Structures are given as C-alpha cells and as structure tokens.
Amino acid sequence: MKYLAIVVFSLLGIAVLYIGTQLGPAHLQIRSIEVDIPALQEVVDLPTEDQDIPQRVSFVTTAEQSGEAGTIGHVGVLVTWPGGKQLLIDAGMDREAAFEFGELIESLMDADPVKAFGPIEEQLGDGVDKIDGIIFTHLHIDHSQGITSLCKAMTEPASIYQTVDQAREHNLHTEAGQSLVEEASCQQVLLNDETIKSIQGFPGVYAIEAGGHTPGSTIILVAAKEQTWIFSGDLTNDFASIRTNTGKGWLYSTLFVPENSGLLEEWRLWLRDADELERVTVLPAHDIQRMRTKLEEH
C-alpha cells in the first residue's frame, strides 16, 4: 500500500505539473487569439470570373484510419490552375509518422490500425514539381510532418504561405510543426493582415485566420468558376458536427487539445450557413468520406 500511494501521488504530481506548465498557458493563449469572422456575403462576392482561377481541386490521401466514429483521413489537397501550376493545402505524413500517429488514435479511440499510403511526393512522382506553393490549415503534426521530404523532392522548392499567427503563435502541439516548416528547404512567406487574405501568385485562393483549434488555425477558400470550396481544417472533426453544431467534448478540448470552444461554435455556425449557399462546399480536413464524395482523388 505504501508503494502504491507513492505511485499514485507521483502520477498526480506529474499531472498537476503538466496542467500548470503546459495546458494552463495553452488555454490562456488560445483564448487570447482574436480573429475577424467575415460576413458570408464577402465569400459570395469573391471573384470567380478571372481566366486564371483554379480549374481543378483534388486530394492525395497519405493515411486513413477507421473506428467507431467513422473513418478519418490525412490528406493533402491540390489546387490546380490552367497550365498545371498547383498549390498544396496541408502536407500529410510519411509512413513512419502515420503508423506512430495511428497507434495513438488506436489507444485513445479504440480504432483499427492505420492504413498508410505513402508521402505526397512519392504518390505524385515527377508531378511534385508542379507544386509552386504550400499552405497549412494548421501545424499539428498530422498536417505538417510531410513537409520535410516534400520540399527535398522538389527540383525548385515551393513557397510556404502562412498567416502571422500561424508562423509566430505556438503551443505544445504546434511548435514541432513550425520547426519542420522552418527547417524545410522551402521558402516561408507571411500573408497580409486583411481578413480575407489573397495568396500572391495563386488567384482565387484566400486564407482566413480562424484560431479556435490552434493559435494559427487557418481556413482556406478556393474560388473556382463553378464552385467555392472552404477547407476548414480541424475546426471540426467532420461535417456532421457542422450540420448539428456539435463540439468535440470537454475531455478533448480541455485535456487533449486546448481549444477555444466558444469561438469554435461561432465558426461551426458560420460554416453551416456557408455550406447552405449556392455553389459553396465546406470540407473539414479529416472527413475522408465527404472528400471522396465532393472531390476527385488523385
């Protein structure tokens, strides 16, 4: 009993230390991130008549994993312009990282073993050199780990576009992702401070600072001729949560990933209303079934 008590008190001490030094500051930080939520009319008014706007949106699946809550995917989205130039949204993971991340999901969510399909550059082959730009919905490792090998595989490294908050505001779960970005051979470019930020050289693509999930969470808008796509990252885990305005739960948003639940609800309602607009489709990053329904898989 004496030794059991020692173990219990030791574990409690570690938990208190973790909450005090890591989770506490992260919760204060995420609640301090202020963002402007644009009026939906601004999304409707995005220009879609330019001849040089995106003509195709597709995705590459680096890994997927099924469980009781459904199947989650880890993808990179490719936006393609006339002439073949591409912008990549999120970098996915290589096989080793996918298996490591999948083991965590198995233990936490009683999920099946992960299926890893290989990094983006391996799946694209020589086509990787069509990627001229890269942007992230956020810097959690399952979205950013693939950036190192991706940039190495390019004959001429692409530019990485980030909001100021994504590049500079970090917590215990995003520091590693930003380090990978900074160490990669691709060049970093900071976006302007407008609410809906255009991406220079990539007409029809816009970024909105979102916060809520991570300090640098970013919504990516792709305004094509016949459709506007809204890539909402991990503001929700799936589209059903947007439709029903369902949060991720106290345990996840408090102990696993420090989130601003109030701001996330505001975004869920905004995304729900946006998806109801004519020719607008919202795609959460991990909702692989919706991705496959709405987009072409590479």
Coordinates of C-alpha atoms in Angstrom, one line a residue:
M1 CA 0.0 0.0 0.0
K2 CA 2.9 2.3 0.8
Y3 CA 4.4 1.9 -2.6
L4 CA 1.0 2.2 -4.3
A5 CA 0.4 5.5 -2.5
I6 CA 3.8 6.8 -3.7
V7 CA 3.0 5.8 -7.3
V8 CA -0.4 7.5 -7.1
F9 CA 0.9 10.7 -5.6
S10 CA 3.7 10.7 -8.2
L11 CA 1.3 10.5 -11.0
L12 CA -0.9 13.2 -9.5
G13 CA 2.2 15.4 -9.2
I14 CA 3.1 14.8 -12.8
A15 CA -0.5 15.6 -13.9
V16 CA -0.5 18.8 -11.9
L17 CA 2.8 19.8 -13.3
Y18 CA 1.7 19.1 -16.9
I19 CA -1.5 21.1 -16.4
G20 CA 0.3 24.0 -14.7
T21 CA 3.2 24.3 -17.2
Q22 CA 1.7 23.2 -20.5
L23 CA -2.1 23.1 -20.6
G24 CA -2.8 26.1 -18.5
P25 CA -0.7 28.5 -20.6
A26 CA -2.0 26.9 -23.8
H27 CA -5.6 27.5 -22.7
L28 CA -4.9 31.2 -21.8
Q29 CA -3.1 31.6 -25.2
I30 CA -5.9 30.1 -27.4
R31 CA -8.5 32.3 -25.7
S32 CA -6.4 35.4 -26.3
I33 CA -6.3 34.9 -30.1
E34 CA -8.7 37.3 -31.7
V35 CA -10.0 36.8 -35.2
D36 CA -12.4 38.6 -37.5
I37 CA -15.2 36.4 -38.9
P38 CA -16.1 37.8 -42.3
A39 CA -19.7 38.2 -43.4
L40 CA -20.8 35.4 -45.7
Q41 CA -21.6 38.0 -48.4
E42 CA -17.8 38.6 -48.7
V43 CA -17.4 34.9 -49.6
V44 CA -20.2 35.2 -52.2
D45 CA -18.5 38.2 -53.7
L46 CA -15.1 36.6 -54.2
P47 CA -14.1 37.0 -57.8
T48 CA -14.7 33.9 -59.9
E49 CA -14.5 35.3 -63.5
D50 CA -10.7 35.5 -64.0
Q51 CA -9.5 33.2 -66.7
D52 CA -6.5 32.2 -64.4
I53 CA -8.5 31.0 -61.4
P54 CA -8.3 27.3 -60.3
Q55 CA -9.8 24.8 -62.7
R56 CA -9.4 21.6 -60.6
V57 CA -9.3 20.6 -56.9
S58 CA -8.3 17.1 -55.9
F59 CA -6.7 15.4 -53.0
V60 CA -4.0 12.9 -52.1
T61 CA -4.5 10.5 -49.1
T62 CA -1.4 9.8 -47.1
A63 CA -3.2 7.7 -44.4
E64 CA -6.6 6.8 -43.2
Q65 CA -8.0 5.0 -40.1
S66 CA -11.4 3.6 -39.2
G67 CA -13.1 3.4 -35.8
E68 CA -16.5 3.6 -34.2
A69 CA -16.8 7.3 -35.0
G70 CA -16.1 6.6 -38.7
T71 CA -13.0 6.9 -40.9
I72 CA -10.5 9.8 -40.7
G73 CA -8.2 10.7 -43.5
H74 CA -4.9 12.6 -43.6
V75 CA -4.8 14.3 -46.9
G76 CA -3.1 17.0 -48.9
V77 CA -5.4 19.0 -51.2
L78 CA -4.1 20.0 -54.6
V79 CA -5.5 23.2 -56.3
T80 CA -4.6 23.3 -60.0
W81 CA -4.6 26.2 -62.4
P82 CA -4.6 26.3 -66.2
G83 CA -1.1 25.4 -67.3
G84 CA -0.6 22.9 -64.4
K85 CA 0.6 25.1 -61.6
Q86 CA -0.5 23.8 -58.2
L87 CA -1.0 24.9 -54.6
L88 CA -0.9 22.2 -51.8
I89 CA -3.1 22.6 -48.7
D90 CA -1.5 20.5 -45.9
A91 CA 1.4 18.1 -46.3
G92 CA 0.1 14.9 -44.6
M93 CA 2.6 12.3 -43.2
D94 CA 5.1 9.8 -44.3
R95 CA 4.5 6.1 -43.5
E96 CA 6.5 6.1 -40.3
A97 CA 4.8 9.1 -38.9
A98 CA 1.4 7.8 -40.0
F99 CA 1.9 4.5 -38.1
E100 CA 3.1 6.4 -35.0
F101 CA 0.1 8.7 -35.1
G102 CA -2.2 5.8 -35.8
E103 CA -1.0 3.9 -32.7
L104 CA -2.0 6.9 -30.6
I105 CA -5.5 7.0 -32.2
E106 CA -5.8 3.3 -31.6
S107 CA -5.2 3.6 -27.9
L108 CA -7.3 6.7 -27.4
M109 CA -10.3 5.9 -29.6
D110 CA -10.2 2.1 -29.9
A111 CA -9.7 2.5 -33.7
D112 CA -8.4 0.0 -36.3
P113 CA -4.8 0.0 -37.3
V114 CA -3.9 2.9 -39.7
K115 CA -3.5 2.4 -43.4
A116 CA -0.5 4.3 -44.7
F117 CA -0.3 5.1 -48.5
G118 CA 3.0 6.9 -48.6
P119 CA 4.0 10.6 -48.6
I120 CA 2.7 13.1 -51.2
E121 CA 5.9 13.3 -53.2
E122 CA 6.0 9.5 -53.6
Q123 CA 2.4 9.4 -54.9
L124 CA 2.9 12.3 -57.3
G125 CA 6.3 11.3 -58.6
D126 CA 7.6 13.9 -61.1
G127 CA 4.3 15.7 -60.6
V128 CA 5.6 17.1 -57.3
D129 CA 7.5 19.8 -59.3
K130 CA 4.1 21.3 -60.3
I131 CA 3.6 22.4 -56.7
D132 CA 4.6 26.1 -56.5
G133 CA 3.0 26.9 -53.2
I134 CA 2.1 25.2 -49.9
I135 CA -0.3 26.4 -47.2
F136 CA -1.4 24.8 -43.9
T137 CA -4.8 24.8 -42.2
H138 CA -2.8 24.4 -39.0
L139 CA 0.5 22.9 -37.8
H140 CA -0.4 19.8 -35.9
I141 CA 2.0 17.1 -36.9
D142 CA -0.5 15.0 -38.9
H143 CA -0.9 18.0 -41.2
S144 CA 2.8 19.2 -41.3
Q145 CA 5.1 16.2 -40.9
G146 CA 5.4 15.6 -44.6
I147 CA 6.8 19.0 -45.4
T148 CA 10.5 18.0 -45.0
S149 CA 10.6 15.2 -47.6
L150 CA 8.2 17.1 -49.8
C151 CA 10.4 20.1 -50.2
K152 CA 13.5 17.9 -50.6
A153 CA 11.9 16.1 -53.5
M154 CA 11.3 19.3 -55.5
T155 CA 13.7 20.5 -58.2
E156 CA 12.8 24.1 -57.2
P157 CA 11.4 24.3 -53.7
A158 CA 7.9 25.8 -53.4
S159 CA 7.0 28.8 -51.2
I160 CA 5.2 28.1 -47.9
Y161 CA 2.4 30.7 -47.1
Q162 CA 1.4 31.4 -43.5
T163 CA -0.6 33.9 -41.5
V164 CA 1.4 35.8 -38.9
D165 CA -0.3 33.9 -36.1
Q166 CA 0.4 30.6 -37.6
A167 CA 4.1 31.4 -38.0
R168 CA 4.6 33.0 -34.6
E169 CA 2.0 31.9 -32.1
H170 CA 2.6 28.3 -30.9
N171 CA 1.7 25.9 -28.1
L172 CA 2.8 22.4 -27.0
H173 CA 1.2 20.8 -30.1
T174 CA 2.3 23.2 -32.8
E175 CA 5.9 24.0 -32.0
A176 CA 7.2 20.8 -33.7
G177 CA 5.2 21.6 -36.9
Q178 CA 6.6 25.1 -37.1
S179 CA 10.1 23.8 -36.6
L180 CA 9.6 21.5 -39.6
V181 CA 8.4 24.4 -41.7
E182 CA 11.5 26.5 -40.7
E183 CA 13.9 23.6 -41.3
A184 CA 12.4 22.7 -44.7
S185 CA 14.2 23.8 -47.9
C186 CA 11.0 25.7 -49.0
Q187 CA 10.8 29.5 -48.5
Q188 CA 8.5 31.0 -46.0
V189 CA 6.2 33.9 -47.0
L190 CA 3.9 35.7 -44.5
L191 CA 0.4 36.8 -45.6
N192 CA -1.1 40.2 -45.3
D193 CA -3.3 41.4 -42.4
E194 CA -6.6 41.6 -44.4
T195 CA -9.5 39.5 -43.0
I196 CA -9.7 37.5 -46.3
K197 CA -6.1 37.3 -47.4
S198 CA -5.2 36.7 -51.0
I199 CA -2.3 34.4 -51.9
Q200 CA 0.0 36.3 -54.3
G201 CA 0.5 34.2 -57.5
F202 CA -2.5 32.0 -56.8
P203 CA -5.6 33.9 -57.9
G204 CA -8.8 32.5 -56.5
V205 CA -7.3 31.2 -53.2
Y206 CA -7.7 33.1 -49.9
A207 CA -6.9 32.5 -46.3
I208 CA -8.8 33.5 -43.1
E209 CA -7.3 33.4 -39.6
A210 CA -9.6 31.2 -37.6
G211 CA -7.9 30.4 -34.2
G212 CA -10.1 28.2 -32.0
H213 CA -8.4 24.9 -32.6
T214 CA -4.8 26.1 -32.6
P215 CA -3.4 29.7 -32.4
G216 CA -2.7 29.6 -36.1
S217 CA -5.6 27.7 -37.5
T218 CA -6.5 28.9 -40.9
I219 CA -9.5 28.5 -43.2
I220 CA -8.6 28.2 -46.9
L221 CA -11.1 29.4 -49.5
V222 CA -10.8 28.2 -53.2
A223 CA -13.0 30.2 -55.5
A224 CA -13.2 28.3 -58.8
K225 CA -15.6 29.2 -61.7
E226 CA -18.4 26.8 -60.7
Q227 CA -17.7 26.2 -57.0
T228 CA -16.2 27.8 -53.9
W229 CA -14.5 25.3 -51.7
I230 CA -14.0 26.0 -48.0
F231 CA -11.3 23.9 -46.3
S232 CA -11.9 24.3 -42.6
G233 CA -9.1 22.2 -41.2
D234 CA -9.8 20.7 -37.8
L235 CA -12.3 23.4 -36.6
T236 CA -14.5 20.3 -36.5
N237 CA -13.6 16.6 -36.9
D238 CA -16.3 16.0 -39.6
F239 CA -19.0 17.7 -41.5
A240 CA -21.8 16.2 -39.4
S241 CA -20.6 18.2 -36.4
I242 CA -21.1 21.4 -38.5
R243 CA -24.6 20.3 -39.5
T244 CA -25.6 19.6 -35.9
N245 CA -23.5 22.3 -34.2
T246 CA -21.7 19.7 -32.1
G247 CA -18.5 20.4 -30.3
K248 CA -15.7 17.9 -29.6
G249 CA -16.4 17.5 -25.9
W250 CA -14.9 18.7 -22.7
L251 CA -12.3 16.0 -22.5
Y252 CA -10.8 16.6 -26.0
S253 CA -11.0 20.4 -25.9
T254 CA -9.6 20.7 -22.3
L255 CA -7.1 17.9 -21.8
F256 CA -6.1 16.6 -25.3
V257 CA -6.0 19.8 -27.4
P258 CA -6.5 23.1 -25.7
E259 CA -9.3 24.8 -27.7
N260 CA -11.5 27.9 -27.6
S261 CA -14.8 26.2 -27.6
G262 CA -16.9 29.4 -27.8
L263 CA -15.0 30.6 -30.9
L264 CA -15.3 27.1 -32.5
E265 CA -19.1 27.2 -32.1
E266 CA -19.1 30.6 -33.9
W267 CA -17.2 29.0 -36.7
R268 CA -19.4 26.0 -36.9
L269 CA -22.5 28.2 -37.3
W270 CA -20.6 30.2 -40.0
L271 CA -19.5 27.1 -41.8
R272 CA -23.0 25.6 -41.7
D273 CA -24.5 28.8 -43.2
A274 CA -21.7 29.0 -45.8
D275 CA -22.4 25.4 -46.9
E276 CA -26.0 26.2 -47.5
L277 CA -25.1 28.9 -50.0
E278 CA -25.4 28.1 -53.7
R279 CA -22.2 26.6 -55.1
V280 CA -20.3 26.7 -51.8
T281 CA -19.0 23.4 -50.2
V282 CA -17.3 23.1 -46.8
L283 CA -14.7 20.3 -46.4
P284 CA -13.2 19.5 -42.9
A285 CA -9.7 18.1 -43.2
H286 CA -10.3 14.6 -41.8
D287 CA -13.7 13.9 -43.2
I288 CA -12.4 11.5 -45.9
Q289 CA -15.9 10.2 -46.9
R290 CA -17.0 13.8 -47.7
M291 CA -13.8 14.5 -49.5
R292 CA -14.4 11.4 -51.7
T293 CA -18.0 12.5 -52.3
K294 CA -17.1 16.1 -53.3
L295 CA -13.6 15.9 -54.8
E296 CA -11.6 13.8 -57.2
E297 CA -9.0 11.6 -55.5
H298 CA -5.5 11.8 -57.1

